[in-house]
Every structure is written in structure tokens, then in C-alpha cells.
PDB file of C-alpha atoms in Angstrom:
ATOM      1  CA  MET A   8      -5.777  66.432 -37.684  1.00  0.00           C
ATOM      2  CA  HIS A   9      -2.995  63.909 -38.172  1.00  0.00           C
ATOM      3  CA  ALA A  10      -2.370  62.492 -41.594  1.00  0.00           C
ATOM      4  CA  ILE A  11      -2.393  58.716 -41.662  1.00  0.00           C
ATOM      5  CA  ASP A  12      -0.249  57.445 -44.506  1.00  0.00           C
ATOM      6  CA  GLN A  13       0.021  54.089 -46.255  1.00  0.00           C
ATOM      7  CA  LYS A  14       2.908  53.126 -43.962  1.00  0.00           C
ATOM      8  CA  SER A  15       0.610  53.522 -40.971  1.00  0.00           C
ATOM      9  CA  LEU A  16      -2.066  51.457 -42.666  1.00  0.00           C
ATOM     10  CA  LYS A  17       0.458  48.668 -43.193  1.00  0.00           C
ATOM     11  CA  LYS A  18       1.188  48.755 -39.468  1.00  0.00           C
ATOM     12  CA  ILE A  19      -2.466  47.936 -38.877  1.00  0.00           C
ATOM     13  CA  LEU A  20      -2.026  44.773 -40.921  1.00  0.00           C
ATOM     14  CA  SER A  21       0.973  43.800 -38.819  1.00  0.00           C
ATOM     15  CA  GLY A  22      -1.153  44.066 -35.664  1.00  0.00           C
ATOM     16  CA  ASP A  23       0.280  47.323 -34.331  1.00  0.00           C
ATOM     17  CA  LYS A  24      -2.317  48.286 -31.724  1.00  0.00           C
ATOM     18  CA  GLY A  25      -0.662  51.648 -31.087  1.00  0.00           C
ATOM     19  CA  ILE A  26      -1.377  52.875 -34.601  1.00  0.00           C
ATOM     20  CA  LEU A  27      -5.022  51.874 -34.227  1.00  0.00           C
ATOM     21  CA  ASP A  28      -5.232  54.075 -31.151  1.00  0.00           C
ATOM     22  CA  LYS A  29      -3.647  56.983 -33.013  1.00  0.00           C
ATOM     23  CA  ILE A  30      -6.053  56.677 -35.931  1.00  0.00           C
ATOM     24  CA  TYR A  31      -9.022  56.449 -33.575  1.00  0.00           C
ATOM     25  CA  GLU A  32      -7.912  59.480 -31.572  1.00  0.00           C
ATOM     26  CA  ALA A  33      -7.185  61.496 -34.706  1.00  0.00           C
ATOM     27  CA  TYR A  34     -10.434  60.826 -36.530  1.00  0.00           C
ATOM     28  CA  PHE A  35     -13.053  60.078 -33.853  1.00  0.00           C
ATOM     29  CA  PRO A  36     -14.015  63.703 -33.101  1.00  0.00           C
ATOM     30  CA  GLU A  37     -14.525  64.671 -36.742  1.00  0.00           C
ATOM     31  CA  ILE A  38     -16.442  61.523 -37.674  1.00  0.00           C
ATOM     32  CA  SER A  39     -18.566  61.731 -34.544  1.00  0.00           C
ATOM     33  CA  ARG A  40     -19.402  65.379 -35.194  1.00  0.00           C
ATOM     34  CA  PHE A  41     -20.365  64.603 -38.809  1.00  0.00           C
ATOM     35  CA  ILE A  42     -22.692  61.799 -37.711  1.00  0.00           C
ATOM     36  CA  ARG A  43     -24.153  63.779 -34.786  1.00  0.00           C
ATOM     37  CA  PHE A  44     -25.560  66.394 -37.133  1.00  0.00           C
ATOM     38  CA  ARG A  45     -27.506  63.659 -38.906  1.00  0.00           C
ATOM     39  CA  VAL A  46     -28.953  61.529 -36.085  1.00  0.00           C
ATOM     40  CA  ASN A  47     -31.124  62.196 -33.049  1.00  0.00           C
ATOM     41  CA  THR A  48     -29.177  60.821 -30.095  1.00  0.00           C
ATOM     42  CA  GLN A  49     -25.648  60.714 -28.767  1.00  0.00           C
ATOM     43  CA  GLU A  50     -26.009  56.966 -28.181  1.00  0.00           C
ATOM     44  CA  LEU A  51     -26.750  56.369 -31.861  1.00  0.00           C
ATOM     45  CA  THR A  52     -23.899  58.714 -32.804  1.00  0.00           C
ATOM     46  CA  ASP A  53     -21.460  56.690 -30.699  1.00  0.00           C
ATOM     47  CA  ASP A  54     -22.696  53.382 -32.156  1.00  0.00           C
ATOM     48  CA  LEU A  55     -22.435  54.585 -35.744  1.00  0.00           C
ATOM     49  CA  THR A  56     -19.023  56.168 -35.180  1.00  0.00           C
ATOM     50  CA  GLY A  57     -17.741  52.893 -33.757  1.00  0.00           C
ATOM     51  CA  ASN A  58     -19.140  51.069 -36.780  1.00  0.00           C
ATOM     52  CA  VAL A  59     -17.221  53.401 -39.111  1.00  0.00           C
ATOM     53  CA  PHE A  60     -13.953  52.346 -37.468  1.00  0.00           C
ATOM     54  CA  ILE A  61     -14.872  48.658 -37.446  1.00  0.00           C
ATOM     55  CA  LYS A  62     -15.774  48.715 -41.139  1.00  0.00           C
ATOM     56  CA  THR A  63     -12.636  50.660 -42.012  1.00  0.00           C
ATOM     57  CA  PHE A  64     -10.350  48.267 -40.144  1.00  0.00           C
ATOM     58  CA  GLU A  65     -12.099  45.263 -41.729  1.00  0.00           C
ATOM     59  CA  TYR A  66     -11.583  46.868 -45.140  1.00  0.00           C
ATOM     60  CA  VAL A  67      -7.885  47.406 -44.477  1.00  0.00           C
ATOM     61  CA  HIS A  68      -7.441  43.859 -43.176  1.00  0.00           C
ATOM     62  CA  ARG A  69      -8.814  42.538 -46.455  1.00  0.00           C
ATOM     63  CA  GLN A  70      -5.758  44.278 -47.979  1.00  0.00           C
ATOM     64  CA  ASN A  71      -7.838  46.873 -49.809  1.00  0.00           C
ATOM     65  CA  PRO A  72      -5.965  50.089 -50.536  1.00  0.00           C
ATOM     66  CA  ILE A  73      -7.024  53.375 -49.020  1.00  0.00           C
ATOM     67  CA  GLU A  74      -5.968  56.354 -51.076  1.00  0.00           C
ATOM     68  CA  ASN A  75      -7.266  59.037 -48.716  1.00  0.00           C
ATOM     69  CA  VAL A  76      -7.900  58.016 -45.124  1.00  0.00           C
ATOM     70  CA  ARG A  77      -9.953  61.081 -44.400  1.00  0.00           C
TER      71      ARG A  77
END
């Protein structure tokens, strides 16, 4: 697991698409696995996992601080 620090989060605000890819790649498996244990289908797991990232990026773009990305 890669640690994503505040500097990386600031890169998101500047539009750095590369950092978004890194965050997605680092956290997708763990988030997906967590959700999969709680829902019935892989399709729903994928949809909900995608929503986690969308909501997180929206939160960051509103300039809200994230103390612990995990």
C-alpha cells in the first residue's frame, strides 16, 4: 500500500491526472475487497467502489482536508 500524503492531495487540486491514477491503483483493491464482502454481486461492488473514488475526489476538490487517506 502506498501512502498518499497531503502533497499528493494538493496535486489533485492542480489537475495532476497522474496522481489520480496512482491513488486509484493503490487503493482500489483494498476498497473493492472491503465492499465485496458486504454486497451480493461484482457489478455492484465495482459501482460502489467507483463511487467511493468519485466522492473522495469531489471532497478534495472542495478543499476539504483529509487527515488519513486510508
